[in-house]
Short mmCIF file of N, CA and C in Angstrom, two decimals:
data_model
loop_
_atom_site.label_atom_id
_atom_site.label_comp_id
_atom_site.label_asym_id
_atom_site.label_seq_id
_atom_site.Cartn_x
_atom_site.Cartn_y
_atom_site.Cartn_z
N MET T 222 -5.26 7.11 7.67
CA MET T 222 -5.33 6.67 6.27
C MET T 222 -4.69 5.41 6.12
N ARG T 223 -5.24 4.44 5.50
CA ARG T 223 -4.58 3.21 5.24
C ARG T 223 -3.77 3.29 3.96
N LEU T 224 -2.88 2.40 3.76
CA LEU T 224 -2.12 2.35 2.54
C LEU T 224 -2.90 2.01 1.38
N LEU T 225 -4.10 1.38 1.57
CA LEU T 225 -5.02 1.11 0.47
C LEU T 225 -5.51 2.48 -0.05
N THR T 226 -5.88 3.33 0.78
CA THR T 226 -6.36 4.66 0.38
C THR T 226 -5.18 5.44 -0.30
N HIS T 227 -3.99 5.41 0.29
CA HIS T 227 -2.89 6.12 -0.26
C HIS T 227 -2.58 5.61 -1.69
N ASN T 228 -2.74 4.29 -1.95
CA ASN T 228 -2.44 3.77 -3.26
C ASN T 228 -3.33 4.21 -4.31
N MET T 229 -4.49 4.78 -3.96
CA MET T 229 -5.54 5.25 -4.92
C MET T 229 -5.50 6.76 -5.05
N LEU T 230 -4.71 7.44 -4.31
CA LEU T 230 -4.66 8.92 -4.41
C LEU T 230 -3.63 9.47 -5.33
N GLN T 231 -3.85 10.54 -5.96
CA GLN T 231 -2.86 11.22 -6.74
C GLN T 231 -3.02 12.68 -6.63
N CYS T 232 -2.01 13.47 -7.07
CA CYS T 232 -2.09 14.85 -7.05
C CYS T 232 -2.87 15.45 -8.26
N HIS T 233 -3.87 16.28 -7.88
CA HIS T 233 -4.67 16.96 -8.94
C HIS T 233 -4.48 18.39 -9.06
N VAL T 234 -3.39 18.84 -8.35
CA VAL T 234 -3.09 20.32 -8.47
C VAL T 234 -2.58 20.61 -9.89
N LYS T 235 -2.98 21.74 -10.40
CA LYS T 235 -2.59 22.10 -11.85
C LYS T 235 -1.18 21.97 -12.08
N THR T 236 -0.32 22.24 -11.12
CA THR T 236 1.11 22.22 -11.36
C THR T 236 1.66 20.76 -11.33
N CYS T 237 0.86 19.73 -11.02
CA CYS T 237 1.26 18.32 -10.99
C CYS T 237 0.99 17.82 -12.46
N THR T 238 1.89 18.16 -13.35
CA THR T 238 1.73 17.80 -14.72
C THR T 238 2.47 16.50 -15.15
N ASP T 239 3.43 16.10 -14.38
CA ASP T 239 4.26 14.95 -14.62
C ASP T 239 3.63 13.74 -13.98
N PRO T 240 3.08 12.78 -14.70
CA PRO T 240 2.40 11.60 -14.13
C PRO T 240 3.38 10.77 -13.25
N ALA T 241 4.70 10.88 -13.54
CA ALA T 241 5.66 10.04 -12.69
C ALA T 241 5.80 10.71 -11.34
N LEU T 242 5.39 12.01 -11.25
CA LEU T 242 5.62 12.70 -9.94
C LEU T 242 4.37 12.88 -9.14
N ASN T 243 3.20 12.68 -9.75
CA ASN T 243 1.94 12.90 -9.06
C ASN T 243 1.38 11.67 -8.44
N PHE T 244 2.03 10.48 -8.74
CA PHE T 244 1.56 9.20 -8.14
C PHE T 244 2.65 8.29 -8.07
N PRO T 245 2.79 7.65 -6.91
CA PRO T 245 2.06 7.74 -5.70
C PRO T 245 2.50 9.06 -4.96
N LEU T 246 1.65 9.53 -4.07
CA LEU T 246 1.89 10.70 -3.33
C LEU T 246 3.06 10.36 -2.36
N GLN T 247 4.01 11.23 -2.12
CA GLN T 247 5.15 10.96 -1.36
C GLN T 247 4.73 11.19 0.16
N LEU T 248 5.22 10.20 0.97
CA LEU T 248 4.98 10.28 2.42
C LEU T 248 6.30 10.72 3.09
N LYS T 249 6.40 11.90 3.56
CA LYS T 249 7.63 12.39 4.17
C LYS T 249 7.34 12.63 5.71
N ASP T 250 8.37 12.28 6.50
CA ASP T 250 8.35 12.57 7.92
C ASP T 250 7.01 11.98 8.52
N ILE T 251 6.65 10.78 8.21
CA ILE T 251 5.38 10.19 8.70
C ILE T 251 5.67 9.12 9.68
N GLU T 252 4.81 9.08 10.71
CA GLU T 252 4.81 7.96 11.67
C GLU T 252 3.89 6.86 11.08
N LEU T 253 4.22 5.62 11.55
CA LEU T 253 3.39 4.54 11.18
C LEU T 253 2.64 3.98 12.35
N GLU T 254 1.39 3.63 12.16
CA GLU T 254 0.59 3.01 13.20
C GLU T 254 0.00 1.72 12.67
N GLN T 255 -0.01 0.69 13.44
CA GLN T 255 -0.62 -0.60 13.01
C GLN T 255 -1.87 -0.74 13.78
N VAL T 256 -2.98 -0.83 13.01
CA VAL T 256 -4.30 -1.11 13.65
C VAL T 256 -4.82 -2.38 13.16
N GLU T 257 -4.96 -3.33 13.98
CA GLU T 257 -5.39 -4.68 13.65
C GLU T 257 -6.80 -4.72 13.11
N THR T 258 -7.01 -5.40 12.01
CA THR T 258 -8.32 -5.56 11.45
C THR T 258 -8.48 -7.00 11.06
N ASP T 259 -9.68 -7.54 10.95
CA ASP T 259 -9.92 -8.83 10.52
C ASP T 259 -9.54 -9.05 9.03
N ARG T 260 -9.00 -10.18 8.67
CA ARG T 260 -8.60 -10.49 7.35
C ARG T 260 -9.71 -10.98 6.53
N ASN T 261 -9.90 -10.49 5.37
CA ASN T 261 -10.91 -11.00 4.45
C ASN T 261 -10.23 -11.29 3.08
N ASP T 262 -9.98 -12.59 2.87
CA ASP T 262 -9.23 -13.01 1.69
C ASP T 262 -9.95 -12.66 0.38
N ASP T 263 -11.26 -12.76 0.38
CA ASP T 263 -12.00 -12.43 -0.83
C ASP T 263 -11.76 -10.98 -1.19
N LEU T 264 -11.88 -10.04 -0.18
CA LEU T 264 -11.62 -8.69 -0.43
C LEU T 264 -10.17 -8.42 -0.90
N LEU T 265 -9.22 -9.09 -0.22
CA LEU T 265 -7.84 -8.90 -0.58
C LEU T 265 -7.58 -9.34 -2.04
N LEU T 266 -8.16 -10.44 -2.49
CA LEU T 266 -8.03 -10.93 -3.77
C LEU T 266 -8.57 -9.91 -4.85
N ASN T 267 -9.79 -9.35 -4.49
CA ASN T 267 -10.32 -8.30 -5.34
C ASN T 267 -9.39 -7.08 -5.38
N LEU T 268 -8.99 -6.64 -4.22
CA LEU T 268 -8.14 -5.49 -4.23
C LEU T 268 -6.77 -5.69 -4.93
N LEU T 269 -6.34 -6.84 -4.90
CA LEU T 269 -4.97 -7.18 -5.58
C LEU T 269 -5.09 -6.83 -7.10
N GLN T 270 -6.28 -6.89 -7.67
CA GLN T 270 -6.48 -6.55 -9.04
C GLN T 270 -6.57 -5.02 -9.26
N LYS T 271 -6.84 -4.24 -8.21
CA LYS T 271 -7.04 -2.83 -8.30
C LYS T 271 -5.85 -1.96 -7.93
N VAL T 272 -5.03 -2.49 -6.93
CA VAL T 272 -3.93 -1.63 -6.49
C VAL T 272 -2.83 -1.58 -7.52
N ASP T 273 -2.11 -0.48 -7.55
CA ASP T 273 -0.93 -0.40 -8.36
C ASP T 273 0.17 -0.98 -7.60
N TRP T 274 0.60 -2.18 -8.02
CA TRP T 274 1.58 -2.99 -7.35
C TRP T 274 2.90 -2.23 -7.15
N ASN T 275 3.38 -1.66 -8.34
CA ASN T 275 4.68 -0.96 -8.26
C ASN T 275 4.68 0.24 -7.40
N ALA T 276 3.51 0.99 -7.33
CA ALA T 276 3.34 2.12 -6.45
C ALA T 276 3.36 1.68 -4.98
N LEU T 277 2.62 0.54 -4.75
CA LEU T 277 2.60 -0.04 -3.34
C LEU T 277 3.99 -0.45 -2.96
N LYS T 278 4.75 -1.05 -3.77
CA LYS T 278 6.14 -1.49 -3.40
C LYS T 278 7.03 -0.28 -3.21
N ALA T 279 6.93 0.71 -3.96
CA ALA T 279 7.60 1.96 -3.78
C ALA T 279 7.32 2.69 -2.42
N THR T 280 6.07 2.69 -2.05
CA THR T 280 5.70 3.31 -0.86
C THR T 280 6.18 2.55 0.37
N VAL T 281 6.04 1.17 0.24
CA VAL T 281 6.48 0.27 1.37
C VAL T 281 8.05 0.49 1.55
N VAL T 282 8.78 0.58 0.48
CA VAL T 282 10.22 0.82 0.54
C VAL T 282 10.56 2.22 1.25
N GLU T 283 9.72 3.24 0.76
CA GLU T 283 9.91 4.63 1.27
C GLU T 283 9.62 4.60 2.71
N LEU T 284 8.66 3.78 3.29
CA LEU T 284 8.38 3.73 4.68
C LEU T 284 9.31 2.86 5.46
N GLY T 285 10.23 2.11 4.73
CA GLY T 285 11.21 1.39 5.45
C GLY T 285 10.82 -0.08 5.77
N VAL T 286 9.83 -0.63 5.21
CA VAL T 286 9.33 -1.95 5.46
C VAL T 286 10.29 -2.81 4.45
N VAL T 287 10.89 -3.87 5.14
CA VAL T 287 11.88 -4.57 4.34
C VAL T 287 11.37 -5.99 3.95
N ASP T 288 10.38 -6.54 4.60
CA ASP T 288 10.03 -7.90 4.30
C ASP T 288 8.69 -7.94 3.46
N PHE T 289 8.45 -6.93 2.56
CA PHE T 289 7.30 -6.99 1.75
C PHE T 289 7.63 -7.77 0.42
N PRO T 290 6.73 -8.63 -0.02
CA PRO T 290 7.00 -9.36 -1.26
C PRO T 290 7.28 -8.49 -2.44
N GLN T 291 8.21 -8.83 -3.36
CA GLN T 291 8.50 -8.04 -4.46
C GLN T 291 7.60 -8.36 -5.71
N GLU T 292 7.11 -9.56 -5.63
CA GLU T 292 6.24 -10.05 -6.76
C GLU T 292 4.95 -10.59 -6.20
N ILE T 293 3.97 -10.63 -7.03
CA ILE T 293 2.63 -11.21 -6.64
C ILE T 293 2.81 -12.72 -7.09
N PRO T 294 2.52 -13.63 -6.18
CA PRO T 294 2.66 -15.09 -6.53
C PRO T 294 1.62 -15.43 -7.61
N GLU T 295 1.90 -16.50 -8.37
CA GLU T 295 1.04 -16.90 -9.37
C GLU T 295 -0.38 -17.33 -8.85
N ASN T 296 -0.38 -17.91 -7.68
CA ASN T 296 -1.71 -18.25 -6.95
C ASN T 296 -1.68 -17.64 -5.50
N PRO T 297 -1.95 -16.30 -5.47
CA PRO T 297 -1.78 -15.64 -4.16
C PRO T 297 -2.69 -16.31 -3.10
N GLN T 298 -3.94 -16.67 -3.51
CA GLN T 298 -4.84 -17.22 -2.53
C GLN T 298 -4.35 -18.51 -1.79
N ASN T 299 -3.27 -19.14 -2.45
CA ASN T 299 -2.71 -20.37 -1.83
C ASN T 299 -1.44 -20.01 -1.10
N ASP T 300 -1.10 -18.74 -1.01
CA ASP T 300 0.21 -18.38 -0.35
C ASP T 300 -0.14 -17.67 0.95
N GLU T 301 -0.15 -18.37 2.03
CA GLU T 301 -0.58 -17.76 3.32
C GLU T 301 0.27 -16.63 3.74
N SER T 302 1.61 -16.81 3.57
CA SER T 302 2.51 -15.74 3.89
C SER T 302 2.26 -14.48 3.17
N PHE T 303 2.05 -14.60 1.86
CA PHE T 303 1.78 -13.46 1.02
C PHE T 303 0.52 -12.77 1.37
N MET T 304 -0.56 -13.52 1.59
CA MET T 304 -1.83 -13.01 1.88
C MET T 304 -1.78 -12.20 3.31
N GLN T 305 -1.05 -12.78 4.24
CA GLN T 305 -0.99 -12.14 5.51
C GLN T 305 -0.22 -10.83 5.42
N LYS T 306 0.92 -10.83 4.75
CA LYS T 306 1.66 -9.59 4.56
C LYS T 306 0.95 -8.56 3.72
N PHE T 307 0.24 -8.98 2.69
CA PHE T 307 -0.52 -8.05 1.89
C PHE T 307 -1.64 -7.44 2.71
N HIS T 308 -2.25 -8.25 3.53
CA HIS T 308 -3.35 -7.73 4.50
C HIS T 308 -2.74 -6.72 5.44
N GLU T 309 -1.61 -7.02 6.10
CA GLU T 309 -1.03 -6.15 7.05
C GLU T 309 -0.66 -4.83 6.42
N ILE T 310 -0.04 -4.83 5.28
CA ILE T 310 0.44 -3.66 4.60
C ILE T 310 -0.75 -2.80 4.10
N LEU T 311 -1.67 -3.41 3.41
CA LEU T 311 -2.76 -2.70 2.84
C LEU T 311 -3.82 -2.24 3.78
N MET T 312 -4.09 -3.06 4.80
CA MET T 312 -5.35 -2.80 5.68
C MET T 312 -4.97 -2.35 7.11
N GLU T 313 -3.77 -2.72 7.52
CA GLU T 313 -3.47 -2.40 8.89
C GLU T 313 -2.44 -1.25 9.19
N VAL T 314 -1.56 -1.01 8.20
CA VAL T 314 -0.53 0.00 8.35
C VAL T 314 -1.20 1.39 7.97
N SER T 315 -1.07 2.31 8.92
CA SER T 315 -1.75 3.64 8.70
C SER T 315 -0.61 4.65 8.96
N PRO T 316 -0.26 5.37 7.82
CA PRO T 316 0.72 6.46 8.03
C PRO T 316 -0.02 7.68 8.67
N TYR T 317 0.59 8.31 9.58
CA TYR T 317 0.00 9.55 10.13
C TYR T 317 0.99 10.59 10.57
N ASP T 318 0.65 11.78 10.72
CA ASP T 318 1.51 12.85 11.10
C ASP T 318 0.69 13.72 11.99
N TYR T 319 0.90 13.66 13.35
CA TYR T 319 0.20 14.55 14.23
C TYR T 319 0.84 15.85 14.58
N ASN T 320 1.91 16.22 13.81
CA ASN T 320 2.54 17.51 14.06
C ASN T 320 1.65 18.63 13.61
#
C-alpha cells in the first residue's frame, strides 16, 4: 500500500464514531519499503489538491520521516526539492507488515 492510498482510507466500523480517531488510520509496528517509480509532476500537482495535507504530515511523523516539508510552497511546481520529496513520500514509500 502506498501512502497515497493510506491518505484516502478511513475507518468505517460502526464503533468508529469520532472523526478525529478514524482518519488517518494509525500505522503501528509497520516496516517501510521504498519502491522506485517514475515521477509525474502533472499527477503530483493534481494529487496535491486531493490529499489531506495535515493527515499526510501526521502519518509521516508517525513513521519517523524527519525531512518532510511542513507546508506546501506557494508554487510547488517550481520547487524541485518539494516535488521530489512529495513524490517519494506519496508514491514510493510503502508501509507493510509481513507478520
